[in-house]
Amino acid sequence: MSRTSFDTLLEAGCHFGHLKRKWNPAMAPYIFMERNGIHIIDLHKTVAKIDEAAEALKAIAKQGKRVLFVATKKQAKEVVADKAASVNMPYVTERWPGGMLTNFPTIRKAIKKMANIDKLMNDGTYSNLSKREILQISRQRAKLEKNLGSISDLTRLPAALFVVDVCKEHIAVKEAQRLGIPVFGIVDTNSDPNVVDYIIPANDDSNKSIEVILDAVCGAIAEGIEERKAEKVDAEAADEGEAKTRNKRASKARADKDEATEAPAAEAKAE
């Protein structure tokens, strides 16, 4: 069963592409027709591509890996932040920090700096500083929080990147390509689909369109996380059962051994 439907995507306006003169010819297979100078995206293909991307993301989440969501355009910021946070995944909705993936250790140092500032605030060192120093540190902390707060728990490179508007996030896409990280992307008619591993052809300028697609993919990620938890519980239960069985066998073996030892002793006593 599909994770979304043709009618749902149609109502959200996912079919509206860009003006014909702005199109990327590589998107031709995903364009249904042209109307009033605007390309119309084939939503039947969009439904199929959403299902394909959702299954791949579900498999990643089931392995306990992280997916980094990237959307710095105004229409997508709030939606992406809400949906990514709902499945406990990191996201970037402010400016993409250049080298975030290719120079990840430096980004981790900046995140660590933010943690050190928090430590200063909590252990009382902060109160011994002058007002000017406190103001400077507070501003630095606020800036770090704004740019990196949403990825503070990302301790290693993500297993995948989900991008809204591959044209705007071209730096993030290039970094992911360089590191061999698979890219999932909402691709409009003005974008190059060849830079994305899992293409979702759809309108990337409408917050409703973005929300409908993210509902489907985040739902798949949530399923993957739940299945991982269920498998973990089953594995723990199986281990516990095996331990009990081993203990029973060991107890029985000891009892048999004691019985075998006692029998000759009793016979000797009787004689």
PDB file of C-alpha atoms in Angstrom:
ATOM      1  CA  MET A   1       0.000   0.000   0.000  1.00  0.00           C
ATOM      2  CA  SER A   2       1.278   3.481  -0.952  1.00  0.00           C
ATOM      3  CA  ARG A   3       2.297   5.886   1.812  1.00  0.00           C
ATOM      4  CA  THR A   4       0.457   8.714   0.104  1.00  0.00           C
ATOM      5  CA  SER A   5      -2.035   9.077  -2.728  1.00  0.00           C
ATOM      6  CA  PHE A   6      -2.387  10.914  -6.018  1.00  0.00           C
ATOM      7  CA  ASP A   7      -5.308  12.971  -4.647  1.00  0.00           C
ATOM      8  CA  THR A   8      -3.420  13.983  -1.484  1.00  0.00           C
ATOM      9  CA  LEU A   9      -0.466  15.214  -3.541  1.00  0.00           C
ATOM     10  CA  LEU A  10      -2.799  16.993  -5.962  1.00  0.00           C
ATOM     11  CA  GLU A  11      -4.580  18.864  -3.147  1.00  0.00           C
ATOM     12  CA  ALA A  12      -1.206  19.946  -1.718  1.00  0.00           C
ATOM     13  CA  GLY A  13      -0.124  21.351  -5.095  1.00  0.00           C
ATOM     14  CA  CYS A  14       2.793  18.953  -5.515  1.00  0.00           C
ATOM     15  CA  HIS A  15       2.213  18.890  -9.288  1.00  0.00           C
ATOM     16  CA  PHE A  16       3.141  22.519  -9.969  1.00  0.00           C
ATOM     17  CA  GLY A  17       6.594  22.866 -11.507  1.00  0.00           C
ATOM     18  CA  HIS A  18       8.474  25.968 -12.687  1.00  0.00           C
ATOM     19  CA  LEU A  19       8.055  28.035 -15.851  1.00  0.00           C
ATOM     20  CA  LYS A  20       8.907  26.161 -19.032  1.00  0.00           C
ATOM     21  CA  ARG A  21      11.860  28.462 -19.766  1.00  0.00           C
ATOM     22  CA  LYS A  22      13.412  27.583 -16.383  1.00  0.00           C
ATOM     23  CA  TRP A  23      13.224  23.815 -16.752  1.00  0.00           C
ATOM     24  CA  ASN A  24      16.073  21.311 -16.581  1.00  0.00           C
ATOM     25  CA  PRO A  25      15.798  18.873 -19.536  1.00  0.00           C
ATOM     26  CA  ALA A  26      16.925  16.000 -17.278  1.00  0.00           C
ATOM     27  CA  MET A  27      13.537  16.293 -15.532  1.00  0.00           C
ATOM     28  CA  ALA A  28      11.658  15.429 -18.759  1.00  0.00           C
ATOM     29  CA  PRO A  29      10.744  11.857 -17.620  1.00  0.00           C
ATOM     30  CA  TYR A  30       8.884  13.277 -14.601  1.00  0.00           C
ATOM     31  CA  ILE A  31       6.929  16.002 -16.446  1.00  0.00           C
ATOM     32  CA  PHE A  32       3.354  15.173 -17.437  1.00  0.00           C
ATOM     33  CA  MET A  33       2.479  18.240 -19.526  1.00  0.00           C
ATOM     34  CA  GLU A  34       2.757  21.996 -19.861  1.00  0.00           C
ATOM     35  CA  ARG A  35      -0.092  24.326 -18.944  1.00  0.00           C
ATOM     36  CA  ASN A  36      -0.013  28.121 -19.332  1.00  0.00           C
ATOM     37  CA  GLY A  37       3.760  28.061 -19.652  1.00  0.00           C
ATOM     38  CA  ILE A  38       4.200  26.024 -16.440  1.00  0.00           C
ATOM     39  CA  HIS A  39       5.340  22.408 -16.320  1.00  0.00           C
ATOM     40  CA  ILE A  40       3.051  19.928 -14.551  1.00  0.00           C
ATOM     41  CA  ILE A  41       4.741  17.060 -12.702  1.00  0.00           C
ATOM     42  CA  ASP A  42       3.471  13.499 -13.173  1.00  0.00           C
ATOM     43  CA  LEU A  43       2.139  12.674  -9.691  1.00  0.00           C
ATOM     44  CA  HIS A  44       1.831   8.944 -10.436  1.00  0.00           C
ATOM     45  CA  LYS A  45       5.618   8.873 -10.635  1.00  0.00           C
ATOM     46  CA  THR A  46       5.859  11.036  -7.513  1.00  0.00           C
ATOM     47  CA  VAL A  47       3.781   8.510  -5.531  1.00  0.00           C
ATOM     48  CA  ALA A  48       6.059   5.670  -6.668  1.00  0.00           C
ATOM     49  CA  LYS A  49       9.219   7.635  -5.870  1.00  0.00           C
ATOM     50  CA  ILE A  50       7.947   8.609  -2.384  1.00  0.00           C
ATOM     51  CA  ASP A  51       7.329   4.922  -1.619  1.00  0.00           C
ATOM     52  CA  GLU A  52      10.816   4.006  -2.863  1.00  0.00           C
ATOM     53  CA  ALA A  53      12.494   6.732  -0.789  1.00  0.00           C
ATOM     54  CA  ALA A  54      10.361   5.923   2.280  1.00  0.00           C
ATOM     55  CA  GLU A  55      11.363   2.245   2.236  1.00  0.00           C
ATOM     56  CA  ALA A  56      15.055   3.143   1.948  1.00  0.00           C
ATOM     57  CA  LEU A  57      14.780   5.631   4.839  1.00  0.00           C
ATOM     58  CA  LYS A  58      12.898   3.076   6.924  1.00  0.00           C
ATOM     59  CA  ALA A  59      15.750   0.578   6.407  1.00  0.00           C
ATOM     60  CA  ILE A  60      18.309   3.206   7.486  1.00  0.00           C
ATOM     61  CA  ALA A  61      16.321   4.072  10.632  1.00  0.00           C
ATOM     62  CA  LYS A  62      15.870   0.369  11.429  1.00  0.00           C
ATOM     63  CA  GLN A  63      19.672   0.007  11.521  1.00  0.00           C
ATOM     64  CA  GLY A  64      19.844   2.765  14.139  1.00  0.00           C
ATOM     65  CA  LYS A  65      21.488   5.253  11.766  1.00  0.00           C
ATOM     66  CA  ARG A  66      20.750   8.979  11.445  1.00  0.00           C
ATOM     67  CA  VAL A  67      19.269  10.965   8.547  1.00  0.00           C
ATOM     68  CA  LEU A  68      20.202  14.652   8.285  1.00  0.00           C
ATOM     69  CA  PHE A  69      17.396  16.890   6.966  1.00  0.00           C
ATOM     70  CA  VAL A  70      18.469  20.060   5.137  1.00  0.00           C
ATOM     71  CA  ALA A  71      16.152  22.935   4.187  1.00  0.00           C
ATOM     72  CA  THR A  72      17.274  26.552   4.485  1.00  0.00           C
ATOM     73  CA  LYS A  73      14.561  28.114   2.320  1.00  0.00           C
ATOM     74  CA  LYS A  74      11.917  30.123   4.143  1.00  0.00           C
ATOM     75  CA  GLN A  75       8.911  27.988   3.109  1.00  0.00           C
ATOM     76  CA  ALA A  76      10.484  24.750   4.335  1.00  0.00           C
ATOM     77  CA  LYS A  77      12.268  25.745   7.565  1.00  0.00           C
ATOM     78  CA  GLU A  78       9.469  25.314  10.073  1.00  0.00           C
ATOM     79  CA  VAL A  79       7.966  22.197   8.490  1.00  0.00           C
ATOM     80  CA  VAL A  80      11.317  20.404   8.255  1.00  0.00           C
ATOM     81  CA  ALA A  81      12.277  21.351  11.829  1.00  0.00           C
ATOM     82  CA  ASP A  82       8.956  19.997  13.194  1.00  0.00           C
ATOM     83  CA  LYS A  83       8.965  16.768  11.179  1.00  0.00           C
ATOM     84  CA  ALA A  84      12.643  15.959  11.769  1.00  0.00           C
ATOM     85  CA  ALA A  85      12.332  16.660  15.505  1.00  0.00           C
ATOM     86  CA  SER A  86       9.257  14.386  15.691  1.00  0.00           C
ATOM     87  CA  VAL A  87      11.405  11.388  14.682  1.00  0.00           C
ATOM     88  CA  ASN A  88      14.460  12.604  16.666  1.00  0.00           C
ATOM     89  CA  MET A  89      16.582  13.265  13.574  1.00  0.00           C
ATOM     90  CA  PRO A  90      19.101  16.130  13.145  1.00  0.00           C
ATOM     91  CA  TYR A  91      18.300  18.981  10.777  1.00  0.00           C
ATOM     92  CA  VAL A  92      19.772  22.175   9.337  1.00  0.00           C
ATOM     93  CA  THR A  93      17.328  25.019   8.680  1.00  0.00           C
ATOM     94  CA  GLU A  94      19.691  27.974   8.981  1.00  0.00           C
ATOM     95  CA  ARG A  95      22.693  28.655   6.744  1.00  0.00           C
ATOM     96  CA  TRP A  96      24.530  25.479   5.710  1.00  0.00           C
ATOM     97  CA  PRO A  97      27.970  25.676   7.364  1.00  0.00           C
ATOM     98  CA  GLY A  98      30.463  24.948   4.562  1.00  0.00           C
ATOM     99  CA  GLY A  99      32.445  21.784   5.264  1.00  0.00           C
ATOM    100  CA  MET A 100      29.888  20.476   7.708  1.00  0.00           C
ATOM    101  CA  LEU A 101      30.268  16.962   6.295  1.00  0.00           C
ATOM    102  CA  THR A 102      33.690  17.083   4.661  1.00  0.00           C
ATOM    103  CA  ASN A 103      35.211  18.828   7.695  1.00  0.00           C
ATOM    104  CA  PHE A 104      33.014  17.223  10.340  1.00  0.00           C
ATOM    105  CA  PRO A 105      35.636  17.164  13.160  1.00  0.00           C
ATOM    106  CA  THR A 106      35.753  21.004  13.105  1.00  0.00           C
ATOM    107  CA  ILE A 107      31.967  21.178  13.390  1.00  0.00           C
ATOM    108  CA  ARG A 108      32.129  18.781  16.344  1.00  0.00           C
ATOM    109  CA  LYS A 109      34.646  21.106  18.017  1.00  0.00           C
ATOM    110  CA  ALA A 110      32.189  24.001  17.656  1.00  0.00           C
ATOM    111  CA  ILE A 111      29.427  21.866  19.208  1.00  0.00           C
ATOM    112  CA  LYS A 112      31.803  20.903  22.025  1.00  0.00           C
ATOM    113  CA  LYS A 113      32.492  24.599  22.573  1.00  0.00           C
ATOM    114  CA  MET A 114      28.761  25.140  23.071  1.00  0.00           C
ATOM    115  CA  ALA A 115      28.730  22.316  25.645  1.00  0.00           C
ATOM    116  CA  ASN A 116      31.709  23.902  27.456  1.00  0.00           C
ATOM    117  CA  ILE A 117      29.869  27.241  27.685  1.00  0.00           C
ATOM    118  CA  ASP A 118      26.878  25.431  29.206  1.00  0.00           C
ATOM    119  CA  LYS A 119      29.223  23.807  31.710  1.00  0.00           C
ATOM    120  CA  LEU A 120      30.591  27.241  32.691  1.00  0.00           C
ATOM    121  CA  MET A 121      27.047  28.456  33.312  1.00  0.00           C
ATOM    122  CA  ASN A 122      26.214  25.493  35.511  1.00  0.00           C
ATOM    123  CA  ASP A 123      29.356  25.218  37.667  1.00  0.00           C
ATOM    124  CA  GLY A 124      29.363  28.856  38.840  1.00  0.00           C
ATOM    125  CA  THR A 125      32.422  30.002  36.830  1.00  0.00           C
ATOM    126  CA  TYR A 126      30.134  32.259  34.811  1.00  0.00           C
ATOM    127  CA  SER A 127      29.332  34.455  37.819  1.00  0.00           C
ATOM    128  CA  ASN A 128      33.016  35.337  38.305  1.00  0.00           C
ATOM    129  CA  LEU A 129      33.299  36.898  34.845  1.00  0.00           C
ATOM    130  CA  SER A 130      32.786  40.569  34.019  1.00  0.00           C
ATOM    131  CA  LYS A 131      29.532  41.782  32.436  1.00  0.00           C
ATOM    132  CA  ARG A 132      31.279  42.333  29.105  1.00  0.00           C
ATOM    133  CA  GLU A 133      32.709  38.799  29.048  1.00  0.00           C
ATOM    134  CA  ILE A 134      29.325  37.327  29.986  1.00  0.00           C
ATOM    135  CA  LEU A 135      27.671  39.283  27.148  1.00  0.00           C
ATOM    136  CA  GLN A 136      30.264  38.117  24.610  1.00  0.00           C
ATOM    137  CA  ILE A 137      29.977  34.470  25.676  1.00  0.00           C
ATOM    138  CA  SER A 138      26.158  34.665  25.673  1.00  0.00           C
ATOM    139  CA  ARG A 139      26.156  36.047  22.125  1.00  0.00           C
ATOM    140  CA  GLN A 140      28.576  33.347  21.012  1.00  0.00           C
ATOM    141  CA  ARG A 141      26.388  30.672  22.649  1.00  0.00           C
ATOM    142  CA  ALA A 142      23.254  32.046  20.948  1.00  0.00           C
ATOM    143  CA  LYS A 143      24.974  32.042  17.540  1.00  0.00           C
ATOM    144  CA  LEU A 144      26.194  28.472  17.980  1.00  0.00           C
ATOM    145  CA  GLU A 145      22.745  27.362  19.143  1.00  0.00           C
ATOM    146  CA  LYS A 146      21.081  28.950  16.120  1.00  0.00           C
ATOM    147  CA  ASN A 147      23.419  27.317  13.594  1.00  0.00           C
ATOM    148  CA  LEU A 148      24.352  24.042  15.275  1.00  0.00           C
ATOM    149  CA  GLY A 149      21.829  23.428  18.070  1.00  0.00           C
ATOM    150  CA  SER A 150      19.725  21.099  15.917  1.00  0.00           C
ATOM    151  CA  ILE A 151      22.725  18.840  15.190  1.00  0.00           C
ATOM    152  CA  SER A 152      24.245  18.854  18.706  1.00  0.00           C
ATOM    153  CA  ASP A 153      23.536  15.115  19.137  1.00  0.00           C
ATOM    154  CA  LEU A 154      25.019  14.174  15.748  1.00  0.00           C
ATOM    155  CA  THR A 155      28.207  12.485  16.943  1.00  0.00           C
ATOM    156  CA  ARG A 156      29.141  10.931  13.605  1.00  0.00           C
ATOM    157  CA  LEU A 157      28.454  11.508   9.911  1.00  0.00           C
ATOM    158  CA  PRO A 158      24.823  10.871   8.943  1.00  0.00           C
ATOM    159  CA  ALA A 159      23.916   7.748   6.952  1.00  0.00           C
ATOM    160  CA  ALA A 160      21.806   9.809   4.542  1.00  0.00           C
ATOM    161  CA  LEU A 161      20.884  13.368   3.607  1.00  0.00           C
ATOM    162  CA  PHE A 162      17.312  14.521   2.915  1.00  0.00           C
ATOM    163  CA  VAL A 163      17.259  17.774   0.976  1.00  0.00           C
ATOM    164  CA  VAL A 164      14.448  20.156   0.071  1.00  0.00           C
ATOM    165  CA  ASP A 165      15.444  22.014  -3.147  1.00  0.00           C
ATOM    166  CA  VAL A 166      18.670  20.512  -4.469  1.00  0.00           C
ATOM    167  CA  CYS A 167      19.513  23.763  -6.297  1.00  0.00           C
ATOM    168  CA  LYS A 168      19.569  25.845  -3.125  1.00  0.00           C
ATOM    169  CA  GLU A 169      21.346  23.163  -1.093  1.00  0.00           C
ATOM    170  CA  HIS A 170      23.906  22.339  -3.804  1.00  0.00           C
ATOM    171  CA  ILE A 171      26.857  22.672  -1.377  1.00  0.00           C
ATOM    172  CA  ALA A 172      25.352  20.104   1.009  1.00  0.00           C
ATOM    173  CA  VAL A 173      24.632  17.761  -1.919  1.00  0.00           C
ATOM    174  CA  LYS A 174      28.205  18.058  -3.235  1.00  0.00           C
ATOM    175  CA  GLU A 175      29.667  17.319   0.200  1.00  0.00           C
ATOM    176  CA  ALA A 176      27.449  14.238   0.545  1.00  0.00           C
ATOM    177  CA  GLN A 177      28.435  13.038  -2.936  1.00  0.00           C
ATOM    178  CA  ARG A 178      32.110  13.467  -2.112  1.00  0.00           C
ATOM    179  CA  LEU A 179      31.729  11.274   0.988  1.00  0.00           C
ATOM    180  CA  GLY A 180      29.459   8.704  -0.661  1.00  0.00           C
ATOM    181  CA  ILE A 181      26.468   9.589   1.534  1.00  0.00           C
ATOM    182  CA  PRO A 182      23.166   8.811  -0.261  1.00  0.00           C
ATOM    183  CA  VAL A 183      21.035  11.882  -0.997  1.00  0.00           C
ATOM    184  CA  PHE A 184      17.226  11.931  -0.879  1.00  0.00           C
ATOM    185  CA  GLY A 185      15.728  15.054  -2.397  1.00  0.00           C
ATOM    186  CA  ILE A 186      12.532  16.825  -3.383  1.00  0.00           C
ATOM    187  CA  VAL A 187      13.387  17.769  -6.969  1.00  0.00           C
ATOM    188  CA  ASP A 188      11.473  20.451  -8.891  1.00  0.00           C
ATOM    189  CA  THR A 189      11.446  20.902 -12.687  1.00  0.00           C
ATOM    190  CA  ASN A 190      14.316  23.426 -12.559  1.00  0.00           C
ATOM    191  CA  SER A 191      16.683  21.017 -10.765  1.00  0.00           C
ATOM    192  CA  ASP A 192      19.110  18.321 -11.894  1.00  0.00           C
ATOM    193  CA  PRO A 193      17.841  14.911 -10.710  1.00  0.00           C
ATOM    194  CA  ASN A 194      21.183  13.244 -11.504  1.00  0.00           C
ATOM    195  CA  VAL A 195      22.799  14.646  -8.326  1.00  0.00           C
ATOM    196  CA  VAL A 196      20.236  12.846  -6.130  1.00  0.00           C
ATOM    197  CA  ASP A 197      20.194   9.119  -5.348  1.00  0.00           C
ATOM    198  CA  TYR A 198      16.497   8.984  -4.397  1.00  0.00           C
ATOM    199  CA  ILE A 199      14.442  11.472  -6.398  1.00  0.00           C
ATOM    200  CA  ILE A 200      11.036  12.749  -5.297  1.00  0.00           C
ATOM    201  CA  PRO A 201       9.765  14.875  -8.225  1.00  0.00           C
ATOM    202  CA  ALA A 202       7.495  17.523  -6.690  1.00  0.00           C
ATOM    203  CA  ASN A 203       6.914  21.202  -6.022  1.00  0.00           C
ATOM    204  CA  ASP A 204       9.624  22.321  -3.567  1.00  0.00           C
ATOM    205  CA  ASP A 205       8.316  25.876  -3.131  1.00  0.00           C
ATOM    206  CA  SER A 206       5.040  25.143  -1.346  1.00  0.00           C
ATOM    207  CA  ASN A 207       5.023  24.379   2.384  1.00  0.00           C
ATOM    208  CA  LYS A 208       1.934  22.167   1.928  1.00  0.00           C
ATOM    209  CA  SER A 209       3.691  20.124  -0.743  1.00  0.00           C
ATOM    210  CA  ILE A 210       6.793  19.746   1.452  1.00  0.00           C
ATOM    211  CA  GLU A 211       4.658  18.824   4.490  1.00  0.00           C
ATOM    212  CA  VAL A 212       2.761  16.044   2.671  1.00  0.00           C
ATOM    213  CA  ILE A 213       5.998  14.463   1.443  1.00  0.00           C
ATOM    214  CA  LEU A 214       7.705  14.754   4.828  1.00  0.00           C
ATOM    215  CA  ASP A 215       4.668  13.183   6.526  1.00  0.00           C
ATOM    216  CA  ALA A 216       5.179  10.101   4.356  1.00  0.00           C
ATOM    217  CA  VAL A 217       8.967   9.795   4.756  1.00  0.00           C
ATOM    218  CA  CYS A 218       9.001  10.637   8.483  1.00  0.00           C
ATOM    219  CA  GLY A 219       6.223   8.105   9.018  1.00  0.00           C
ATOM    220  CA  ALA A 220       8.477   5.490   7.407  1.00  0.00           C
ATOM    221  CA  ILE A 221      11.416   6.536   9.615  1.00  0.00           C
ATOM    222  CA  ALA A 222       9.205   6.274  12.718  1.00  0.00           C
ATOM    223  CA  GLU A 223       8.203   2.741  11.649  1.00  0.00           C
ATOM    224  CA  GLY A 224      11.858   1.794  11.231  1.00  0.00           C
ATOM    225  CA  ILE A 225      12.684   3.099  14.722  1.00  0.00           C
ATOM    226  CA  GLU A 226       9.748   1.197  16.275  1.00  0.00           C
ATOM    227  CA  GLU A 227      10.687  -2.029  14.480  1.00  0.00           C
ATOM    228  CA  ARG A 228      14.261  -1.670  15.754  1.00  0.00           C
ATOM    229  CA  LYS A 229      12.958  -1.276  19.327  1.00  0.00           C
ATOM    230  CA  ALA A 230      10.652  -4.283  18.923  1.00  0.00           C
ATOM    231  CA  GLU A 231      13.496  -6.430  17.557  1.00  0.00           C
ATOM    232  CA  LYS A 232      15.714  -5.351  20.446  1.00  0.00           C
ATOM    233  CA  VAL A 233      13.036  -6.346  22.984  1.00  0.00           C
ATOM    234  CA  ASP A 234      12.553  -9.707  21.220  1.00  0.00           C
ATOM    235  CA  ALA A 235      16.312 -10.321  21.165  1.00  0.00           C
ATOM    236  CA  GLU A 236      16.581  -9.511  24.892  1.00  0.00           C
ATOM    237  CA  ALA A 237      13.653 -11.815  25.641  1.00  0.00           C
ATOM    238  CA  ALA A 238      15.240 -14.587  23.565  1.00  0.00           C
ATOM    239  CA  ASP A 239      18.592 -14.120  25.360  1.00  0.00           C
ATOM    240  CA  GLU A 240      16.805 -14.236  28.714  1.00  0.00           C
ATOM    241  CA  GLY A 241      14.995 -17.422  27.688  1.00  0.00           C
ATOM    242  CA  GLU A 242      18.249 -19.038  26.553  1.00  0.00           C
ATOM    243  CA  ALA A 243      19.912 -18.057  29.846  1.00  0.00           C
ATOM    244  CA  LYS A 244      17.050 -19.667  31.805  1.00  0.00           C
ATOM    245  CA  THR A 245      17.288 -22.819  29.697  1.00  0.00           C
ATOM    246  CA  ARG A 246      21.065 -22.983  30.241  1.00  0.00           C
ATOM    247  CA  ASN A 247      20.565 -22.527  34.002  1.00  0.00           C
ATOM    248  CA  LYS A 248      17.968 -25.336  34.076  1.00  0.00           C
ATOM    249  CA  ARG A 249      20.278 -27.641  32.157  1.00  0.00           C
ATOM    250  CA  ALA A 250      23.186 -26.778  34.455  1.00  0.00           C
ATOM    251  CA  SER A 251      21.017 -27.402  37.561  1.00  0.00           C
ATOM    252  CA  LYS A 252      19.833 -30.740  36.152  1.00  0.00           C
ATOM    253  CA  ALA A 253      23.395 -31.755  35.286  1.00  0.00           C
ATOM    254  CA  ARG A 254      24.538 -30.917  38.837  1.00  0.00           C
ATOM    255  CA  ALA A 255      21.622 -32.853  40.339  1.00  0.00           C
ATOM    256  CA  ASP A 256      22.395 -35.894  38.128  1.00  0.00           C
ATOM    257  CA  LYS A 257      26.065 -35.671  39.077  1.00  0.00           C
ATOM    258  CA  ASP A 258      25.242 -35.493  42.810  1.00  0.00           C
ATOM    259  CA  GLU A 259      22.880 -38.431  42.460  1.00  0.00           C
ATOM    260  CA  ALA A 260      25.510 -40.470  40.628  1.00  0.00           C
ATOM    261  CA  THR A 261      28.052 -39.670  43.341  1.00  0.00           C
ATOM    262  CA  GLU A 262      25.689 -40.469  46.228  1.00  0.00           C
ATOM    263  CA  ALA A 263      24.594 -43.880  44.887  1.00  0.00           C
ATOM    264  CA  PRO A 264      28.039 -45.655  45.181  1.00  0.00           C
ATOM    265  CA  ALA A 265      28.579 -44.049  48.593  1.00  0.00           C
ATOM    266  CA  ALA A 266      25.238 -45.404  49.829  1.00  0.00           C
ATOM    267  CA  GLU A 267      26.043 -48.891  48.477  1.00  0.00           C
ATOM    268  CA  ALA A 268      29.433 -48.907  50.170  1.00  0.00           C
ATOM    269  CA  LYS A 269      27.861 -47.883  53.471  1.00  0.00           C
ATOM    270  CA  ALA A 270      25.290 -50.671  53.206  1.00  0.00           C
ATOM    271  CA  GLU A 271      28.011 -53.298  52.743  1.00  0.00           C
TER     272      GLU A 271
END
